[in-house]
Short mmCIF file of C-alpha atoms in Angstrom, two decimals:
data_model
loop_
_atom_site.label_atom_id
_atom_site.label_comp_id
_atom_site.label_asym_id
_atom_site.label_seq_id
_atom_site.Cartn_x
_atom_site.Cartn_y
_atom_site.Cartn_z
CA MET A 3 -91.20 -100.22 31.38
CA ALA A 4 -91.70 -103.98 31.21
CA THR A 5 -89.53 -106.14 33.45
CA THR A 6 -87.04 -108.56 31.94
CA LYS A 7 -89.28 -111.44 33.03
CA THR A 8 -92.27 -109.93 31.21
CA LEU A 9 -90.11 -109.28 28.14
CA GLU A 10 -88.92 -112.89 28.12
CA ALA A 11 -92.51 -114.14 28.34
CA ARG A 12 -93.63 -111.93 25.45
CA PHE A 13 -90.61 -112.89 23.38
CA GLU A 14 -91.27 -116.60 23.94
CA HIS A 15 -94.90 -115.99 22.94
CA LEU A 16 -93.77 -114.34 19.70
CA SER A 17 -91.36 -117.19 19.00
CA MET A 18 -94.01 -119.85 19.58
CA LYS A 19 -96.53 -118.04 17.37
CA ASP A 20 -93.87 -117.69 14.69
CA GLU A 21 -92.97 -121.40 14.87
CA LYS A 22 -96.60 -122.38 14.27
CA GLU A 23 -96.71 -120.50 10.99
CA ASN A 24 -96.53 -122.64 7.85
CA GLY A 25 -94.19 -121.71 5.02
CA ASN A 26 -91.51 -122.96 2.65
CA SER A 27 -88.19 -122.21 4.26
CA ASP A 28 -86.25 -122.89 1.07
CA ARG A 29 -87.55 -120.05 -1.13
CA SER A 30 -89.68 -117.99 1.26
CA TYR A 31 -87.55 -116.71 4.13
CA GLY A 32 -89.97 -114.60 6.17
CA LYS A 33 -92.60 -114.86 3.44
CA GLN A 34 -95.59 -115.91 5.56
CA LYS A 35 -97.93 -113.44 7.20
CA VAL A 36 -97.96 -113.60 10.99
CA PRO A 37 -101.42 -113.26 12.63
CA VAL A 38 -101.86 -110.55 15.24
CA SER A 39 -102.48 -112.13 18.62
CA SER A 40 -104.09 -110.39 21.58
CA ALA A 41 -100.67 -109.93 23.16
CA GLN A 42 -99.31 -108.44 19.96
CA SER A 43 -102.29 -106.18 19.21
CA ASN A 44 -101.66 -104.18 22.39
CA SER A 45 -98.29 -103.13 20.99
CA ASN A 46 -99.35 -102.16 17.45
CA SER A 47 -98.87 -98.47 18.17
CA ASN A 48 -95.40 -99.20 19.58
CA ARG A 49 -94.47 -101.05 16.40
CA ALA A 50 -95.68 -98.16 14.26
CA GLN A 51 -93.46 -95.87 16.32
CA LEU A 52 -90.52 -98.28 15.93
CA LEU A 53 -90.91 -98.25 12.15
CA LYS A 54 -91.26 -94.46 12.11
CA LEU A 55 -88.12 -94.13 14.20
CA ALA A 56 -86.30 -96.57 11.91
CA LEU A 57 -87.15 -94.40 8.90
CA GLN A 58 -85.93 -91.29 10.73
CA ASN A 59 -82.69 -92.98 11.75
CA ASN A 60 -82.05 -94.13 8.18
CA ASN A 61 -82.90 -90.75 6.61
CA GLU A 62 -81.08 -88.50 9.08
CA ASN A 63 -78.19 -90.75 10.03
CA LYS A 64 -77.47 -92.90 6.99
CA ALA A 65 -73.78 -93.12 7.77
CA ASN A 66 -74.10 -93.63 11.53
CA ALA A 67 -74.37 -97.02 13.16
CA MET A 68 -74.22 -98.75 16.50
CA ASN A 69 -71.10 -100.89 16.59
CA VAL A 70 -71.20 -103.57 19.25
CA ALA A 71 -67.68 -104.93 19.46
CA ALA A 72 -68.33 -108.33 20.96
CA SER A 73 -65.43 -110.75 21.11
CA PRO A 74 -66.11 -114.11 19.35
CA GLY A 75 -65.27 -116.12 22.44
CA LYS A 76 -67.39 -114.03 24.81
CA GLY A 77 -70.61 -113.39 22.98
CA SER A 78 -72.43 -111.91 25.97
CA HIS A 79 -70.18 -108.86 26.31
CA GLY A 80 -69.48 -105.92 24.07
CA ALA A 81 -69.00 -102.18 23.79
CA LEU A 82 -71.56 -99.83 22.32
CA VAL A 83 -69.88 -97.30 20.04
CA THR A 84 -71.35 -95.04 17.37
CA ARG A 85 -69.30 -94.87 14.20
CA SER A 86 -69.79 -93.98 10.58
CA THR A 87 -68.38 -95.72 7.54
CA ASP A 88 -67.57 -94.56 4.07
CA GLU A 89 -68.12 -96.60 0.89
CA ASN A 90 -64.71 -98.23 1.15
CA GLY A 91 -65.46 -99.51 4.61
CA ASP A 92 -63.17 -97.01 6.37
CA GLN A 93 -64.41 -96.26 9.85
CA ARG A 94 -64.51 -92.97 11.71
CA ARG A 95 -66.23 -91.68 14.85
CA SER A 96 -69.18 -89.32 14.50
CA SER A 97 -71.93 -87.80 16.59
CA SER A 98 -75.55 -88.79 15.99
CA LEU A 99 -78.93 -89.22 17.63
CA CYS A 100 -77.81 -92.69 18.67
CA GLU A 101 -74.35 -91.92 19.99
CA GLN A 102 -73.22 -94.24 22.76
CA PRO A 103 -70.54 -93.94 25.43
CA THR A 104 -67.52 -96.11 24.81
CA VAL A 105 -68.00 -98.13 27.98
CA ALA A 106 -68.29 -101.89 28.11
CA LYS A 107 -71.81 -103.24 28.47
CA GLU A 108 -73.04 -106.74 29.06
CA LEU A 109 -75.46 -107.45 26.24
CA HIS A 110 -78.72 -109.13 27.13
CA LEU A 111 -82.28 -109.39 25.84
CA GLY A 112 -83.60 -106.87 28.37
CA MET A 113 -81.69 -104.12 26.55
CA PHE A 114 -84.07 -104.44 23.60
CA GLU A 115 -87.71 -103.64 23.00
CA ILE A 116 -88.96 -106.39 20.69
CA GLY A 117 -91.20 -105.47 17.74
CA LYS A 118 -92.87 -107.40 14.95
CA PRO A 119 -91.44 -110.54 13.34
CA LEU A 120 -89.55 -109.68 10.14
CA GLY A 121 -88.80 -113.15 8.86
CA LYS A 122 -88.20 -116.81 9.53
CA GLY A 123 -85.55 -119.21 8.30
CA LYS A 124 -84.62 -122.82 8.89
CA PHE A 125 -82.72 -122.08 12.10
CA GLY A 126 -83.62 -118.50 12.98
CA ARG A 127 -86.33 -115.91 13.42
CA VAL A 128 -85.77 -112.20 12.93
CA TYR A 129 -87.56 -109.42 14.83
CA LEU A 130 -87.63 -105.66 14.60
CA ALA A 131 -86.04 -104.34 17.80
CA LYS A 132 -85.00 -101.13 19.52
CA GLU A 133 -82.08 -100.76 21.90
CA ARG A 134 -83.73 -99.11 24.90
CA SER A 135 -81.05 -96.69 26.11
CA SER A 136 -80.17 -95.25 22.68
CA GLY A 137 -83.39 -95.75 20.71
CA PHE A 138 -81.32 -97.43 17.99
CA VAL A 139 -83.52 -99.53 15.69
CA CYS A 140 -82.11 -102.83 14.48
CA ALA A 141 -83.09 -106.37 13.59
CA LEU A 142 -82.61 -109.13 16.15
CA LYS A 143 -81.97 -112.59 14.73
CA VAL A 144 -82.68 -115.38 17.20
CA LEU A 145 -81.11 -118.80 16.77
CA HIS A 146 -82.08 -121.70 19.05
CA LYS A 147 -79.04 -123.68 20.14
CA SER A 148 -80.92 -126.99 20.13
CA GLU A 149 -81.94 -126.49 16.48
CA LEU A 150 -78.39 -125.54 15.49
CA GLN A 151 -77.08 -128.64 17.21
CA GLN A 152 -79.65 -130.90 15.55
CA GLY A 153 -78.79 -129.40 12.17
CA GLY A 154 -75.07 -129.69 12.81
CA VAL A 155 -74.46 -126.05 11.86
CA GLN A 156 -72.78 -124.68 14.99
CA LYS A 157 -69.51 -124.17 13.10
CA GLN A 158 -71.39 -122.47 10.28
CA VAL A 159 -72.99 -119.95 12.67
CA ARG A 160 -69.67 -119.25 14.38
CA ARG A 161 -68.09 -118.57 10.99
CA GLU A 162 -71.01 -116.32 9.96
CA ILE A 163 -70.54 -114.21 13.09
CA GLU A 164 -66.77 -113.94 12.70
CA ILE A 165 -66.98 -112.93 9.04
CA GLN A 166 -69.99 -110.60 9.01
CA SER A 167 -69.01 -108.68 12.16
CA ASN A 168 -65.85 -107.48 10.40
CA LEU A 169 -67.51 -106.22 7.21
CA ARG A 170 -68.14 -102.51 6.53
CA HIS A 171 -69.72 -101.75 3.15
CA PRO A 172 -72.96 -99.92 2.20
CA ASN A 173 -74.16 -102.95 0.23
CA VAL A 174 -73.38 -105.52 2.94
CA LEU A 175 -75.73 -105.95 5.89
CA ARG A 176 -74.02 -104.96 9.14
CA LEU A 177 -73.71 -107.32 12.09
CA TYR A 178 -73.28 -105.03 15.09
CA GLY A 179 -72.75 -107.72 17.71
CA HIS A 180 -74.06 -110.86 19.33
CA PHE A 181 -74.85 -112.37 22.71
CA HIS A 182 -76.42 -115.54 24.03
CA ASP A 183 -78.29 -117.14 26.90
CA SER A 184 -78.68 -120.79 27.88
CA LYS A 185 -80.98 -121.61 24.94
CA ARG A 186 -80.47 -118.99 22.24
CA ILE A 187 -77.94 -116.97 20.27
CA PHE A 188 -78.91 -113.39 19.36
CA LEU A 189 -77.42 -111.52 16.38
CA ILE A 190 -77.83 -107.72 16.34
CA LEU A 191 -78.24 -106.83 12.66
CA GLU A 192 -78.78 -103.71 10.60
CA PHE A 193 -82.48 -103.11 9.87
CA ALA A 194 -83.16 -103.08 6.11
CA GLY A 195 -86.38 -101.08 5.91
CA ARG A 196 -87.79 -102.45 2.65
CA GLY A 197 -87.30 -106.12 3.40
CA GLU A 198 -86.31 -109.03 1.19
CA LEU A 199 -85.42 -108.53 -2.46
CA TYR A 200 -86.98 -111.92 -3.21
CA LYS A 201 -90.41 -110.57 -2.25
CA HIS A 202 -89.97 -107.55 -4.51
CA LEU A 203 -88.95 -109.82 -7.39
CA ARG A 204 -91.94 -112.15 -6.90
CA LYS A 205 -94.28 -109.15 -6.75
CA GLU A 206 -92.93 -107.61 -9.97
CA HIS A 207 -92.18 -111.02 -11.56
CA ARG A 208 -89.15 -109.49 -13.22
CA PHE A 209 -87.35 -106.17 -12.86
CA PRO A 210 -87.07 -103.50 -15.58
CA GLU A 211 -83.55 -103.39 -16.97
CA TRP A 212 -82.63 -100.07 -15.35
CA LYS A 213 -83.45 -101.44 -11.90
CA ALA A 214 -81.74 -104.79 -12.52
CA ALA A 215 -78.61 -103.00 -13.75
CA GLN A 216 -78.45 -100.80 -10.66
CA TYR A 217 -78.84 -103.83 -8.41
CA ILE A 218 -76.14 -105.78 -10.25
CA ALA A 219 -73.77 -102.78 -10.10
CA GLN A 220 -74.24 -102.68 -6.31
CA MET A 221 -73.74 -106.45 -6.09
CA ALA A 222 -70.51 -106.14 -8.07
CA ALA A 223 -69.26 -103.41 -5.72
CA ALA A 224 -70.09 -105.52 -2.65
CA LEU A 225 -68.47 -108.68 -4.08
CA LYS A 226 -65.38 -106.71 -5.07
CA TYR A 227 -65.10 -105.61 -1.43
CA LEU A 228 -65.62 -109.17 -0.13
CA HIS A 229 -63.16 -110.74 -2.55
CA LYS A 230 -60.56 -108.12 -1.67
CA LYS A 231 -60.87 -109.45 1.88
CA HIS A 232 -60.56 -113.03 0.56
CA ILE A 233 -64.18 -113.83 1.39
CA MET A 234 -66.35 -115.97 -0.88
CA HIS A 235 -70.08 -115.63 -0.20
CA ARG A 236 -71.00 -118.91 -1.94
CA ASP A 237 -74.77 -118.43 -1.57
CA ILE A 238 -75.74 -115.42 -3.70
CA LYS A 239 -79.50 -115.50 -4.45
CA PRO A 240 -82.49 -113.10 -4.09
CA GLU A 241 -83.45 -114.59 -0.71
CA ASN A 242 -80.09 -113.51 0.73
CA ILE A 243 -80.35 -109.90 -0.42
CA LEU A 244 -82.24 -107.22 1.52
CA VAL A 245 -83.35 -103.74 0.45
CA GLY A 246 -82.57 -100.65 2.53
CA ILE A 247 -84.95 -97.77 3.08
CA HIS A 248 -83.43 -95.82 0.16
CA GLY A 249 -83.73 -98.75 -2.24
CA GLU A 250 -80.09 -99.80 -1.91
CA ILE A 251 -79.42 -103.53 -1.70
CA LYS A 252 -77.56 -105.29 1.10
CA ILE A 253 -76.06 -108.77 0.92
CA SER A 254 -77.02 -110.78 3.99
CA ASP A 255 -76.84 -114.33 5.33
CA PHE A 256 -73.17 -115.22 5.46
CA GLY A 257 -73.86 -118.75 6.72
CA TRP A 258 -72.11 -120.34 3.74
CA SER A 259 -69.39 -117.71 3.44
CA VAL A 260 -65.80 -118.59 3.99
CA HIS A 261 -62.56 -116.72 4.50
CA ALA A 262 -60.04 -118.34 2.17
CA PRO A 263 -56.78 -116.36 1.81
CA ASN A 264 -55.51 -118.84 -0.78
CA ASN A 265 -58.82 -118.60 -2.71
CA ARG A 266 -59.15 -122.41 -2.88
CA ARG A 267 -62.03 -124.44 -1.45
CA GLN A 268 -63.63 -127.84 -2.06
CA THR A 269 -66.86 -127.91 -0.03
CA MET A 270 -70.15 -128.12 -1.93
CA CYS A 271 -72.71 -125.73 -0.48
CA GLY A 272 -75.20 -123.06 -1.42
CA THR A 273 -78.41 -123.37 -3.44
CA LEU A 274 -78.59 -125.74 -6.42
CA ASP A 275 -80.03 -123.29 -9.00
CA TYR A 276 -77.14 -120.91 -8.27
CA LEU A 277 -74.26 -123.39 -7.97
CA PRO A 278 -71.48 -123.11 -10.58
CA PRO A 279 -70.28 -126.13 -12.59
CA GLU A 280 -67.03 -126.42 -10.60
CA MET A 281 -69.10 -127.06 -7.44
CA VAL A 282 -71.78 -129.24 -9.06
CA ASN A 283 -69.55 -131.57 -11.07
CA PRO A 284 -67.93 -134.31 -8.98
CA GLY A 285 -64.17 -134.29 -9.19
CA SER A 286 -60.97 -135.37 -7.54
CA LYS A 287 -59.53 -133.95 -4.33
CA ASP A 288 -57.62 -131.49 -6.49
CA ASN A 289 -60.85 -130.05 -7.90
CA TYR A 290 -60.67 -126.75 -6.01
CA TYR A 291 -62.73 -123.68 -6.73
CA SER A 292 -62.13 -119.99 -6.09
CA GLU A 293 -64.03 -116.77 -5.43
CA LYS A 294 -65.10 -116.91 -9.08
CA VAL A 295 -68.02 -119.09 -7.93
CA ASP A 296 -69.66 -115.80 -6.93
CA LEU A 297 -69.31 -114.51 -10.51
CA TRP A 298 -71.33 -117.46 -11.82
CA SER A 299 -73.99 -116.83 -9.15
CA LEU A 300 -74.06 -113.16 -10.17
CA GLY A 301 -74.81 -114.28 -13.74
CA VAL A 302 -77.69 -116.45 -12.51
CA LEU A 303 -78.93 -113.51 -10.43
CA THR A 304 -78.82 -111.15 -13.42
CA TYR A 305 -80.81 -113.67 -15.48
CA GLU A 306 -83.42 -114.13 -12.73
CA PHE A 307 -83.79 -110.37 -12.24
CA LEU A 308 -84.54 -109.91 -15.95
CA VAL A 309 -86.48 -113.10 -16.75
CA GLY A 310 -88.20 -113.92 -13.46
CA GLU A 311 -86.78 -117.41 -13.05
CA ALA A 312 -83.35 -119.03 -12.75
CA PRO A 313 -81.72 -120.08 -16.05
CA PHE A 314 -81.14 -123.73 -15.12
CA GLU A 315 -84.38 -124.29 -13.17
CA ASP A 316 -85.54 -127.88 -13.71
CA THR A 317 -85.69 -131.18 -11.82
CA PRO A 318 -82.62 -131.60 -9.56
CA ILE A 319 -81.00 -134.12 -11.91
CA MET A 320 -81.63 -132.00 -15.01
CA THR A 321 -80.48 -128.84 -13.23
CA HIS A 322 -77.17 -130.57 -12.45
CA ARG A 323 -76.77 -131.57 -16.08
CA ARG A 324 -77.75 -128.19 -17.48
CA ILE A 325 -75.35 -126.34 -15.17
CA GLY A 326 -72.56 -128.72 -16.18
CA ARG A 327 -73.11 -127.77 -19.83
CA ALA A 328 -74.11 -124.13 -19.25
CA ASP A 329 -77.28 -125.15 -21.07
CA MET A 330 -79.53 -122.10 -21.11
CA SER A 331 -80.97 -119.54 -23.49
CA VAL A 332 -81.73 -115.88 -22.88
CA PRO A 333 -85.25 -114.77 -23.97
CA SER A 334 -85.49 -112.30 -26.84
CA PHE A 335 -87.04 -109.56 -24.68
CA VAL A 336 -83.72 -109.19 -22.80
CA SER A 337 -81.56 -106.45 -24.34
CA PRO A 338 -78.38 -107.41 -26.28
CA GLU A 339 -76.21 -105.60 -23.68
CA ALA A 340 -77.75 -107.51 -20.77
CA LYS A 341 -77.53 -110.78 -22.68
CA ASP A 342 -73.84 -110.14 -23.31
CA LEU A 343 -73.15 -109.67 -19.59
CA ILE A 344 -75.06 -112.85 -18.67
CA LYS A 345 -73.16 -114.87 -21.29
CA ARG A 346 -69.83 -113.50 -20.03
CA LEU A 347 -70.66 -114.48 -16.44
CA LEU A 348 -72.12 -117.94 -17.09
CA VAL A 349 -68.89 -119.35 -18.52
CA LEU A 350 -67.86 -122.92 -17.68
CA ASP A 351 -64.20 -122.02 -17.26
CA PRO A 352 -63.96 -119.86 -14.08
CA ALA A 353 -60.83 -118.14 -15.33
CA LYS A 354 -62.72 -116.80 -18.38
CA ARG A 355 -65.60 -115.18 -16.47
CA ILE A 356 -65.75 -111.41 -16.71
CA PRO A 357 -63.96 -109.83 -13.69
CA LEU A 358 -65.87 -107.58 -11.28
CA GLU A 359 -63.92 -104.52 -12.40
CA GLU A 360 -65.08 -105.07 -15.99
CA ILE A 361 -68.68 -105.65 -14.86
CA GLN A 362 -68.68 -102.16 -13.36
CA ARG A 363 -67.55 -100.79 -16.75
CA HIS A 364 -69.82 -102.99 -18.87
CA PRO A 365 -71.98 -101.07 -21.41
CA TRP A 366 -75.23 -102.39 -19.84
CA ILE A 367 -74.19 -101.13 -16.39
CA LEU A 368 -72.97 -97.77 -17.68
CA LYS A 369 -76.14 -97.31 -19.72
CA HIS A 370 -78.40 -97.55 -16.67
CA CYS A 371 -76.19 -96.41 -13.80
CA VAL A 372 -74.94 -93.03 -15.02
CA LYS A 373 -76.27 -90.41 -12.62
CA ASP A 374 -78.24 -88.22 -14.96
CA ASP A 375 -81.69 -86.66 -14.48
CA ARG A 376 -83.38 -89.86 -15.60
CA ALA A 377 -81.57 -91.95 -12.98
CA VAL A 378 -82.42 -89.42 -10.27
CA LYS A 379 -86.11 -89.54 -11.25
CA ARG A 380 -86.09 -93.34 -11.15
CA SER A 381 -84.41 -93.35 -7.76
CA SER A 382 -87.03 -90.90 -6.49
CA ALA A 383 -89.87 -93.03 -7.89
CA SER A 384 -88.35 -96.14 -6.32
CA SER A 385 -88.15 -94.38 -2.95
CA LYS A 386 -91.81 -93.36 -3.19
CA GLU A 387 -92.78 -96.97 -3.95
CA GLY A 388 -91.12 -98.08 -0.73
CA LYS A 389 -93.03 -95.50 1.33
CA ALA A 390 -96.38 -96.37 -0.25
#
């Protein structure tokens, strides 16, 4: 077993190699291919085993997870506990291959075997990892404190940790815990075996309606859960959605999320193509917005799933103007049912947007999400695609 010093050296090597890679961080989180160095090539077989173990863990223990209950103020300590969750987020203990004793552990990098890079963002890099004592496969997101400080996003990261660590839903990426050293913050995340939804969308250009409908139904369920907890995501887009090993989607990246019990916020944030008019249009101090910003973003997402591009995509100035007027047209190849849902989501008045409960009962969703033989076959085909 490698010493902690050796592990640190290898991890720094991976980080430096990852930093040298070129790529657009705005629309290509983790999109670039990372070359295999001599240090990495020696561990190819280990990585294959990690991935194999990850598939086994997901198939045999879908409901089980490692919960690292780390207190926000003391990020380097936590307790390793195996729990399972149901679809409503209710938690219960269960036994599994990865079961851990409920004793406090000091979390540190040496606890993890580091695998291949999974992605790269503006402030973080994500690696496949395995917790050594349990064999639990996860994703380790590494944030450099100096970069966070330069970007002025320390508060944003703290908020992301506080919000995401308390979420339990099958369509929301789990944050099991976090720890830090003198230079870095480490987030222990659920491993989504099939990667970023954005990559799947770019590969297919646009999704068939049955697949888009199933994704939107899952998004609606996840947003319903978040809004019930008074959480606005505020940055819904394909880059912030991952795909699990069974083809289920998982909302990730809660950097722009906010807990707002009174459902009123003023801050402009998120990604321009997905921003709603109430956030784009300048207004007075009384120009608050609510969780209904996520409904607008869901409409943009539905459009992009079906058409292959965002509805208001243009120059920044024109995008602002088009969003402010809801100036867009749905191509004729999109079905009338899907078009109806898009039009009912992309409404200028937030109060008139279709509620999440009605989205789940919308004819387009019901048409493609009823569990009949056809849906089962599609799900099976989708699973085979992921294994290919």
